[in-house]
mmCIF file as gemmi writes it, N, C-alpha and C atoms, coordinates in Angstrom:
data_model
loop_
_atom_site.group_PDB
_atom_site.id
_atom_site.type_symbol
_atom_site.label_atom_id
_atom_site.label_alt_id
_atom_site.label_comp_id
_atom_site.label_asym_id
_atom_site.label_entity_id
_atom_site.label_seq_id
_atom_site.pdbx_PDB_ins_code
_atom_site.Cartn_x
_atom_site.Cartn_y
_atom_site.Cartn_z
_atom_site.occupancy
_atom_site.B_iso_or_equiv
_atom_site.pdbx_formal_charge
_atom_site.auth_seq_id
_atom_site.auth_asym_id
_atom_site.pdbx_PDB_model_num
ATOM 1 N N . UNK Axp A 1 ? 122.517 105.804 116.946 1 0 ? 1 A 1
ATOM 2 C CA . UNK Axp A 1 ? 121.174 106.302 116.733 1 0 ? 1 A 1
ATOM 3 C C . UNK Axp A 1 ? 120.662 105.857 115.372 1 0 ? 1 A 1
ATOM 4 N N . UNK Axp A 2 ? 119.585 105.564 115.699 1 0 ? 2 A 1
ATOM 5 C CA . UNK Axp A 2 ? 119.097 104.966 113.883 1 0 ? 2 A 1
ATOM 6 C C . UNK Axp A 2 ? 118.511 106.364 113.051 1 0 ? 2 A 1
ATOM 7 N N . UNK Axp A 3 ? 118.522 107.337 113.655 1 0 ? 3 A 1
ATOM 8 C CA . UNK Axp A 3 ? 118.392 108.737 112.683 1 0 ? 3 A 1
ATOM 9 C C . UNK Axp A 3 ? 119.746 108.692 112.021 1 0 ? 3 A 1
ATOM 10 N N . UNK Axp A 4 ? 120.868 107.892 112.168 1 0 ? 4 A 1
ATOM 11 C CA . UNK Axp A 4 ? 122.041 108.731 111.659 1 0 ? 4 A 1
ATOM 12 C C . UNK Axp A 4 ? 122.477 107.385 110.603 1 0 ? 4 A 1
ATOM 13 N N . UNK Axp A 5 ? 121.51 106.351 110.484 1 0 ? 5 A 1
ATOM 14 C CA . UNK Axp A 5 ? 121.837 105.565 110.156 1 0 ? 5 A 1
ATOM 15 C C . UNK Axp A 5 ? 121.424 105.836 108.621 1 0 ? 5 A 1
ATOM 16 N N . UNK Axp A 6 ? 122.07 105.414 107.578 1 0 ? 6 A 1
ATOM 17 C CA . UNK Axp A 6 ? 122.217 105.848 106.405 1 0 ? 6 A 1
ATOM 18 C C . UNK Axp A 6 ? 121.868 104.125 105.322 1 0 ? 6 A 1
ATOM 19 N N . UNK Axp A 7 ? 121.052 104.533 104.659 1 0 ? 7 A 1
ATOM 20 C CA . UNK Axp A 7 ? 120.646 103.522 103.32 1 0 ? 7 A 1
ATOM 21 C C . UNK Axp A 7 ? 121.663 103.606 102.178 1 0 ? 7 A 1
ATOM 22 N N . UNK Axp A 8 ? 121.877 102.809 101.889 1 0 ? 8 A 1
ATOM 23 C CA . UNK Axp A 8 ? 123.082 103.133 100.064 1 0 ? 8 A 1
ATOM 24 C C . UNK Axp A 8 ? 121.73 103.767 99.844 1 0 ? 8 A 1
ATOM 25 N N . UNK Axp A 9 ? 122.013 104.135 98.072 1 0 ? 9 A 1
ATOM 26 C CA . UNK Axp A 9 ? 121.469 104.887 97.268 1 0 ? 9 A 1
ATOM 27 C C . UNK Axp A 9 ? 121.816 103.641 96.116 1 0 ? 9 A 1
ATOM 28 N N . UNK Axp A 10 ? 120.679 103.554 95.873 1 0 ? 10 A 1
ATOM 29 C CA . UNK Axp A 10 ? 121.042 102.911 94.335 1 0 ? 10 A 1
ATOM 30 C C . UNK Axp A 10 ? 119.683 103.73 93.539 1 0 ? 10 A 1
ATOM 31 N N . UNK Axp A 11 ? 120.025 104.898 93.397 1 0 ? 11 A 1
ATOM 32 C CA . UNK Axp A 11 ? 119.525 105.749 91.986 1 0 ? 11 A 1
ATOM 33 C C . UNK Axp A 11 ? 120.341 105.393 90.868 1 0 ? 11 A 1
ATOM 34 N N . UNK Axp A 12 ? 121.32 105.403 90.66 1 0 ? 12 A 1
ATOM 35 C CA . UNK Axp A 12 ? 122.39 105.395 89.283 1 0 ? 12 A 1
ATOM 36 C C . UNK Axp A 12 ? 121.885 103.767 88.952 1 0 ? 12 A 1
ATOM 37 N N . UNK Axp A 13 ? 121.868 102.822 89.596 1 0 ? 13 A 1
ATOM 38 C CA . UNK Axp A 13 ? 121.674 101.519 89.919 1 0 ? 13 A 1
ATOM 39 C C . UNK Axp A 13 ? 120.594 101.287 88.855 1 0 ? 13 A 1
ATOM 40 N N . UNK Axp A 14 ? 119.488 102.064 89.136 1 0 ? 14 A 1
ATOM 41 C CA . UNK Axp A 14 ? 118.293 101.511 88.781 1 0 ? 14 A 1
ATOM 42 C C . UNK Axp A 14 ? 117.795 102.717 87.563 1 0 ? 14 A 1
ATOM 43 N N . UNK Axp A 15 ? 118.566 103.676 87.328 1 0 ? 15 A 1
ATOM 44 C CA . UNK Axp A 15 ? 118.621 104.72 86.374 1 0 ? 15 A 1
ATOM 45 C C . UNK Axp A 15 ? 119.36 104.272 85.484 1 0 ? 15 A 1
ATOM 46 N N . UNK Axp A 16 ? 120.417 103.469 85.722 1 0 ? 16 A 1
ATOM 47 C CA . UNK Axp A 16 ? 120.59 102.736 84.313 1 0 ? 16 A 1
ATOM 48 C C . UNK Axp A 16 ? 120.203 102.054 84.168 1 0 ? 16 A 1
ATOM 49 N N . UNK Axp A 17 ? 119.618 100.879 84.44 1 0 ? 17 A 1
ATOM 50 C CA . UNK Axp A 17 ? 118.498 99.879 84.614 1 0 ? 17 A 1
ATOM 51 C C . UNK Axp A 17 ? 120.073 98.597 84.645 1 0 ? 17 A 1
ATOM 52 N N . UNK Axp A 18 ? 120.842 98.716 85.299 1 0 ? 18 A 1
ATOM 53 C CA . UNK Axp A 18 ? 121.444 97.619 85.615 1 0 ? 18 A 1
ATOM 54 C C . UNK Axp A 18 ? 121.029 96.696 86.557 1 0 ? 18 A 1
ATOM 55 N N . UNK Axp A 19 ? 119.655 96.824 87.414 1 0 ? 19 A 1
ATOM 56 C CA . UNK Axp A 19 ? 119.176 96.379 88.418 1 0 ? 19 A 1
ATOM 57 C C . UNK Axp A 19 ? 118.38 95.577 87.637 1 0 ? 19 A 1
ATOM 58 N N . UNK Axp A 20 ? 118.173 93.937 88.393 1 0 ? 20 A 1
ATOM 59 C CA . UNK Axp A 20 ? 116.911 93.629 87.856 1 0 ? 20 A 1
ATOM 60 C C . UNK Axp A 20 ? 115.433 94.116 88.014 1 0 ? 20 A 1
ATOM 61 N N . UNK Axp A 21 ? 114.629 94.192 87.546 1 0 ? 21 A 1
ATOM 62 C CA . UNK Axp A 21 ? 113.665 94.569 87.477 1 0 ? 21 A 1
ATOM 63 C C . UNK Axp A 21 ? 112.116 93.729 86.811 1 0 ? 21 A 1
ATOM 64 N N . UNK Axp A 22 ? 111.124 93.832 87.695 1 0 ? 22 A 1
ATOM 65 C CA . UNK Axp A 22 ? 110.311 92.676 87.063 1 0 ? 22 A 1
ATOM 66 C C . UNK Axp A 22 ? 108.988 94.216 87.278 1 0 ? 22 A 1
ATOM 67 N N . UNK Axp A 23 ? 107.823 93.721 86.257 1 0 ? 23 A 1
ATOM 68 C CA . UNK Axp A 23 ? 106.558 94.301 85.911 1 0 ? 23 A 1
ATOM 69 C C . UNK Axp A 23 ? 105.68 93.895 86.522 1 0 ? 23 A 1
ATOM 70 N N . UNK Axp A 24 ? 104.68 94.885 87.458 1 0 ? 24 A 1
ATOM 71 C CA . UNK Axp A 24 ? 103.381 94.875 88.357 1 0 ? 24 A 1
ATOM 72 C C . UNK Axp A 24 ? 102.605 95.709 87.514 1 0 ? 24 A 1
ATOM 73 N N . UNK Axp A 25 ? 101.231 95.047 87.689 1 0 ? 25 A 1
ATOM 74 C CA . UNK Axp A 25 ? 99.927 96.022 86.987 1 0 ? 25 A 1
ATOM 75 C C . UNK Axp A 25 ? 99.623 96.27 88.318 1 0 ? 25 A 1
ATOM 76 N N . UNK Axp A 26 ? 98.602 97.068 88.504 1 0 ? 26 A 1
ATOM 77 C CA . UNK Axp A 26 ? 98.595 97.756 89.543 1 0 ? 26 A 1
ATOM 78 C C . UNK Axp A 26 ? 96.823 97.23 90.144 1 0 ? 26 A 1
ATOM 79 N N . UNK Axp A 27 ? 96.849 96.926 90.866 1 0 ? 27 A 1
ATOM 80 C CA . UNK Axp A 27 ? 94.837 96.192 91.173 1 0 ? 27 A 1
ATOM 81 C C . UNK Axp A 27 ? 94.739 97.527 91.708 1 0 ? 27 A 1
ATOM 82 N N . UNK Axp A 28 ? 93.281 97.762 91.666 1 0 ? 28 A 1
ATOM 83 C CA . UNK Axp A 28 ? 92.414 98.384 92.492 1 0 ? 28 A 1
ATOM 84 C C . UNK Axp A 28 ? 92.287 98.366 94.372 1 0 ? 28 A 1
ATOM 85 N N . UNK Axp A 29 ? 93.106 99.197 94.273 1 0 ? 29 A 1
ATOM 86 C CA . UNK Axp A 29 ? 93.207 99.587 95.394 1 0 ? 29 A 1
ATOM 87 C C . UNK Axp A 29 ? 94.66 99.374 96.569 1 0 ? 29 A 1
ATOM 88 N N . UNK Axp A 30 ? 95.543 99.029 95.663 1 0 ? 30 A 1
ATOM 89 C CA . UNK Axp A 30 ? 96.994 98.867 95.447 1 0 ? 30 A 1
ATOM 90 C C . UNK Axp A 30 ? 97.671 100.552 96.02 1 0 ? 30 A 1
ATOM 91 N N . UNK Axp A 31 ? 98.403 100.479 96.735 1 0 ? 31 A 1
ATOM 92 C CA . UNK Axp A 31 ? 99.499 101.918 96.898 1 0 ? 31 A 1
ATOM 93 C C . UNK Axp A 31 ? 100.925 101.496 96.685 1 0 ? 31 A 1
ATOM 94 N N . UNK Axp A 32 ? 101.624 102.371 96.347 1 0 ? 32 A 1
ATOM 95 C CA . UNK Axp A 32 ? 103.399 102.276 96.822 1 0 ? 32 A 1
ATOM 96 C C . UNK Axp A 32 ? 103.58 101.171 97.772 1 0 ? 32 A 1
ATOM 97 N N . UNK Axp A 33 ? 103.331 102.126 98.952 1 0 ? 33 A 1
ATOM 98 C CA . UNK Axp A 33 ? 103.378 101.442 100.119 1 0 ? 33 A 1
ATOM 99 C C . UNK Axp A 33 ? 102.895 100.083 100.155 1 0 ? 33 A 1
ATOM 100 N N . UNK Axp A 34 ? 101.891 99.674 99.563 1 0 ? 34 A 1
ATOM 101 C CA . UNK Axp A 34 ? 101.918 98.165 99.865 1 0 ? 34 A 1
ATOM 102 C C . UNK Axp A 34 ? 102.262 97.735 99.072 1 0 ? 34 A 1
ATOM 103 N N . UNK Axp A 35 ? 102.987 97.926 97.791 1 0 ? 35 A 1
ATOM 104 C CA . UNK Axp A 35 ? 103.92 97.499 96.958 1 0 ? 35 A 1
ATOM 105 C C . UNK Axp A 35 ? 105.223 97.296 97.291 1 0 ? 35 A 1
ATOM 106 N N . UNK Axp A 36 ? 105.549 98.434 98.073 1 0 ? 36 A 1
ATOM 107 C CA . UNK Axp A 36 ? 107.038 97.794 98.671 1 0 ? 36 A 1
ATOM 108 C C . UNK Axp A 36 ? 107.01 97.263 99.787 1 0 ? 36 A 1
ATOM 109 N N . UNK Axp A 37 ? 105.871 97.044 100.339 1 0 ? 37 A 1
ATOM 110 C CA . UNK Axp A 37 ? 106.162 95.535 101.826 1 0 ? 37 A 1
ATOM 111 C C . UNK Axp A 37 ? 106.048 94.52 100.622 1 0 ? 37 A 1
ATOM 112 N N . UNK Axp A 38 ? 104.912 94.124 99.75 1 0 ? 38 A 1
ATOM 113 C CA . UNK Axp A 38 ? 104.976 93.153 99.499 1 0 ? 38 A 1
ATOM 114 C C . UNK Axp A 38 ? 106.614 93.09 98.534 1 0 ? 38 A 1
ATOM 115 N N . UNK Axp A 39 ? 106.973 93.462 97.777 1 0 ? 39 A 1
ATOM 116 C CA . UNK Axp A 39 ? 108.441 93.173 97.5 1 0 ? 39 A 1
ATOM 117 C C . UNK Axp A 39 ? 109.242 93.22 97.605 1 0 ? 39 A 1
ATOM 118 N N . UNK Axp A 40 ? 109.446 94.04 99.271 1 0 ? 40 A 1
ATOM 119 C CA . UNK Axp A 40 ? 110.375 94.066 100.006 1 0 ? 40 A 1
ATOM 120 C C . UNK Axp A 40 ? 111.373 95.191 99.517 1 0 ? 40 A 1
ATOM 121 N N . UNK Axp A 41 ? 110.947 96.328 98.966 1 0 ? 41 A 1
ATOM 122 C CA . UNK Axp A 41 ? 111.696 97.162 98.591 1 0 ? 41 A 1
ATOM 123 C C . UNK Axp A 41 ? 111.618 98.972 98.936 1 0 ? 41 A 1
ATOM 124 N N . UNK Axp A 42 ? 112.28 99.991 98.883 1 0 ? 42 A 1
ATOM 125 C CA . UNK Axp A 42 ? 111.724 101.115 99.426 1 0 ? 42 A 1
ATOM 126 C C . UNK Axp A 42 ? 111.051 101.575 98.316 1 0 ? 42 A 1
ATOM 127 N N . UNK Axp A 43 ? 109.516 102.611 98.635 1 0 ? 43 A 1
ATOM 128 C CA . UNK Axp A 43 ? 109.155 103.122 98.041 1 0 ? 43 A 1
ATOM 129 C C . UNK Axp A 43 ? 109.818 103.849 97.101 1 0 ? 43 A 1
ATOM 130 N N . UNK Axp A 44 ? 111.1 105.049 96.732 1 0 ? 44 A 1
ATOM 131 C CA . UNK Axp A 44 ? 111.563 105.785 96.569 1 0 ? 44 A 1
ATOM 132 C C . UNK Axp A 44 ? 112.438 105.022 95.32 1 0 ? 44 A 1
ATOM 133 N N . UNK Axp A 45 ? 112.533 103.515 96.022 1 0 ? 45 A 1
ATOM 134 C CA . UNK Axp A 45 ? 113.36 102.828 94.848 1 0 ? 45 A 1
ATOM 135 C C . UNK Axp A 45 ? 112.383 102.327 93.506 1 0 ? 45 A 1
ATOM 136 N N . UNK Axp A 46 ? 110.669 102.595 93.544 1 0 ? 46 A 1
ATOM 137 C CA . UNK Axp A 46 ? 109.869 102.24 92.798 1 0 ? 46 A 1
ATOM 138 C C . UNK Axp A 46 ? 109.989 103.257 91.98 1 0 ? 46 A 1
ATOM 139 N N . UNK Axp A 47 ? 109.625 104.506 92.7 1 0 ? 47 A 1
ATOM 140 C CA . UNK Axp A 47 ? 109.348 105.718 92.223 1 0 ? 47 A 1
ATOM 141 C C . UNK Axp A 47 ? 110.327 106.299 91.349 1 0 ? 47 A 1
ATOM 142 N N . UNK Axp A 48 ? 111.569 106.12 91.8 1 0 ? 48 A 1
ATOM 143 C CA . UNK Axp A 48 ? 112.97 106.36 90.99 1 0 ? 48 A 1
ATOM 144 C C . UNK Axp A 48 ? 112.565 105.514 89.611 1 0 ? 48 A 1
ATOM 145 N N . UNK Axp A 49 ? 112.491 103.913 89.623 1 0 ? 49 A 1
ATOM 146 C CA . UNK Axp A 49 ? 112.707 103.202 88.238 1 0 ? 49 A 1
ATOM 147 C C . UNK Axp A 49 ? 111.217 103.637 87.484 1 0 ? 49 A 1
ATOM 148 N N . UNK Axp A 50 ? 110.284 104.289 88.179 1 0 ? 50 A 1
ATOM 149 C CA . UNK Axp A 50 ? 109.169 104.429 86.63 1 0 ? 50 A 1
ATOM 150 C C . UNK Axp A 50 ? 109.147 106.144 86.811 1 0 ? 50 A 1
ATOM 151 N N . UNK Axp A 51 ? 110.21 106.541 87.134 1 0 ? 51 A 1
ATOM 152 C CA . UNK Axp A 51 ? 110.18 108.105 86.963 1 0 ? 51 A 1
ATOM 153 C C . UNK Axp A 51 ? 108.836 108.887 87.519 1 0 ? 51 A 1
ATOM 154 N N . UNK Axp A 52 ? 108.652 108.472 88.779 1 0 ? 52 A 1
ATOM 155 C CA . UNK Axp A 52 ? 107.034 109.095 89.109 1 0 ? 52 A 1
ATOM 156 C C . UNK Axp A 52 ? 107.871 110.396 90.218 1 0 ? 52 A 1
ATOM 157 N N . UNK Axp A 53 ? 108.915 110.696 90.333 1 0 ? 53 A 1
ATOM 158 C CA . UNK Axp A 53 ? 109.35 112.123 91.365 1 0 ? 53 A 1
ATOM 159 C C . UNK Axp A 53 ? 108.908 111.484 92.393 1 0 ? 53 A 1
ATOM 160 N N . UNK Axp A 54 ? 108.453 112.24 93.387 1 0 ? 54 A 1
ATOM 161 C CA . UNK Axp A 54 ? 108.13 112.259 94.662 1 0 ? 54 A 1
ATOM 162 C C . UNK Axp A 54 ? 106.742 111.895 94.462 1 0 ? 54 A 1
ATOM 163 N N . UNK Axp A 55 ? 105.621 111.646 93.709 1 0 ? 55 A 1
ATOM 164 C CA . UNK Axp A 55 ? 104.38 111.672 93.74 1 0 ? 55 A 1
ATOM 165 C C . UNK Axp A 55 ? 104.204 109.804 93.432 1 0 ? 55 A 1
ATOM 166 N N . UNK Axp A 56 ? 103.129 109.969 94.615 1 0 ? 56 A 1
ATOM 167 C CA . UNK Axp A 56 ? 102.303 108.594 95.161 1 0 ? 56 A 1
ATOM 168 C C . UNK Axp A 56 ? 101.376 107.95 94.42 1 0 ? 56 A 1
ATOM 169 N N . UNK Axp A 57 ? 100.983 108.807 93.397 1 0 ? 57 A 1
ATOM 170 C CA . UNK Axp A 57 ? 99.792 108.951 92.916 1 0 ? 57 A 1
ATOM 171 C C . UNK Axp A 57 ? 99.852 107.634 91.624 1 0 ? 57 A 1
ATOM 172 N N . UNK Axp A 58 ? 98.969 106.43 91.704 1 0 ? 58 A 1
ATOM 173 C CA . UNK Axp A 58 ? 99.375 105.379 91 1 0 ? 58 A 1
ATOM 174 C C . UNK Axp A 58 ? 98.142 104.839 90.776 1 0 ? 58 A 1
ATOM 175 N N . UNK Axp A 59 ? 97.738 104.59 89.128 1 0 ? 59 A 1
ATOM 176 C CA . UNK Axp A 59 ? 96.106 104.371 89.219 1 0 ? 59 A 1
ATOM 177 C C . UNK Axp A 59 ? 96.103 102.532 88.808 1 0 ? 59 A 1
ATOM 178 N N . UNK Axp A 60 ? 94.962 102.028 88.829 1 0 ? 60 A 1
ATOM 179 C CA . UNK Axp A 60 ? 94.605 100.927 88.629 1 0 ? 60 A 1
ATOM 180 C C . UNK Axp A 60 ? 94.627 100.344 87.34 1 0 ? 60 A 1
ATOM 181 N N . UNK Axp A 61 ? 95.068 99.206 86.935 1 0 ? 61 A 1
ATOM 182 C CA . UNK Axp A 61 ? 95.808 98.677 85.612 1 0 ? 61 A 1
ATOM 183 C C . UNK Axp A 61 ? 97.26 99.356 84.832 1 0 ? 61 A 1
ATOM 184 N N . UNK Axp A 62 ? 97.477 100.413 85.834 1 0 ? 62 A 1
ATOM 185 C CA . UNK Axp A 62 ? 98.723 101.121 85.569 1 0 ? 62 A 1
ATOM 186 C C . UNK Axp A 62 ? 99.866 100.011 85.472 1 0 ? 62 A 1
ATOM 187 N N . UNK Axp A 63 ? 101.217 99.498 84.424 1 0 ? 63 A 1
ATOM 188 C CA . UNK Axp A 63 ? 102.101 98.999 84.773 1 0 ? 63 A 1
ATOM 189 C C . UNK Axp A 63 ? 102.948 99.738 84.931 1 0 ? 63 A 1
ATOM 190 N N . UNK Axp A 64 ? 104.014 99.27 86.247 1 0 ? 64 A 1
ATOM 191 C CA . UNK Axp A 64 ? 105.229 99.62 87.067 1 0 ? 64 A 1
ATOM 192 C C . UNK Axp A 64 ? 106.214 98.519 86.88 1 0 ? 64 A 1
ATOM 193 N N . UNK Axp A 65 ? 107.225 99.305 87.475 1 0 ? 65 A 1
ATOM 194 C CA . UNK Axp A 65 ? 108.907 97.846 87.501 1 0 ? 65 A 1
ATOM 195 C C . UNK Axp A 65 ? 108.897 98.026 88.523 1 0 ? 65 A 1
ATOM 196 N N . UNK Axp A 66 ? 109.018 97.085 88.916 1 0 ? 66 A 1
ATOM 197 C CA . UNK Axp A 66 ? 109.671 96.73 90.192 1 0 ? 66 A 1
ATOM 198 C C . UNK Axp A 66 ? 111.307 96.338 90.102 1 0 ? 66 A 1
ATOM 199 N N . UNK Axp A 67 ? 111.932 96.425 91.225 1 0 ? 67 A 1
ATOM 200 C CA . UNK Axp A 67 ? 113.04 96.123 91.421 1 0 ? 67 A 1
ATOM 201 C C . UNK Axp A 67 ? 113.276 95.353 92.044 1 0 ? 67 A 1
ATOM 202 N N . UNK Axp A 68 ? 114.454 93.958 91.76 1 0 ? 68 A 1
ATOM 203 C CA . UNK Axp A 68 ? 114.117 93.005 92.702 1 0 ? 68 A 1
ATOM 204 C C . UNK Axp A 68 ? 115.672 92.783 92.716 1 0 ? 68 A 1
């Protein structure tokens, strides 16, 4: 079943910043979500490296890391 199917975790990963990581400004009209199709990464793994918690909320010319 793919409910039981399980992702690693790389929090510690990217909380120590042993992960690479590259810098996005954020355009107008930009979300999470289309930040991580375009870099191919999970939301949760964005949100973890710029310390945003659980919140989506991401404004325009804002810079973020990405994780790559």
């Amino acid at each position: 079943m793919l409910e039981n199917f399980e992702l690693p975790e790389y929090k510690d990963y990217w909380v120590n910043n042993t992960g690479v990581k590259k810098s996005h400004t954020v355009l107008k009209g930009e979300t999470l979500y289309r930040l991580s199709v375009l870099y191919h990464v999970r939301v949760e793994d964005i949100q973890l490296l710029n310390e945003l918690g659980s919140s989506t909320d991401i404004s325009e010319g804002q810079s973020l890391f990405i994780p790559v």
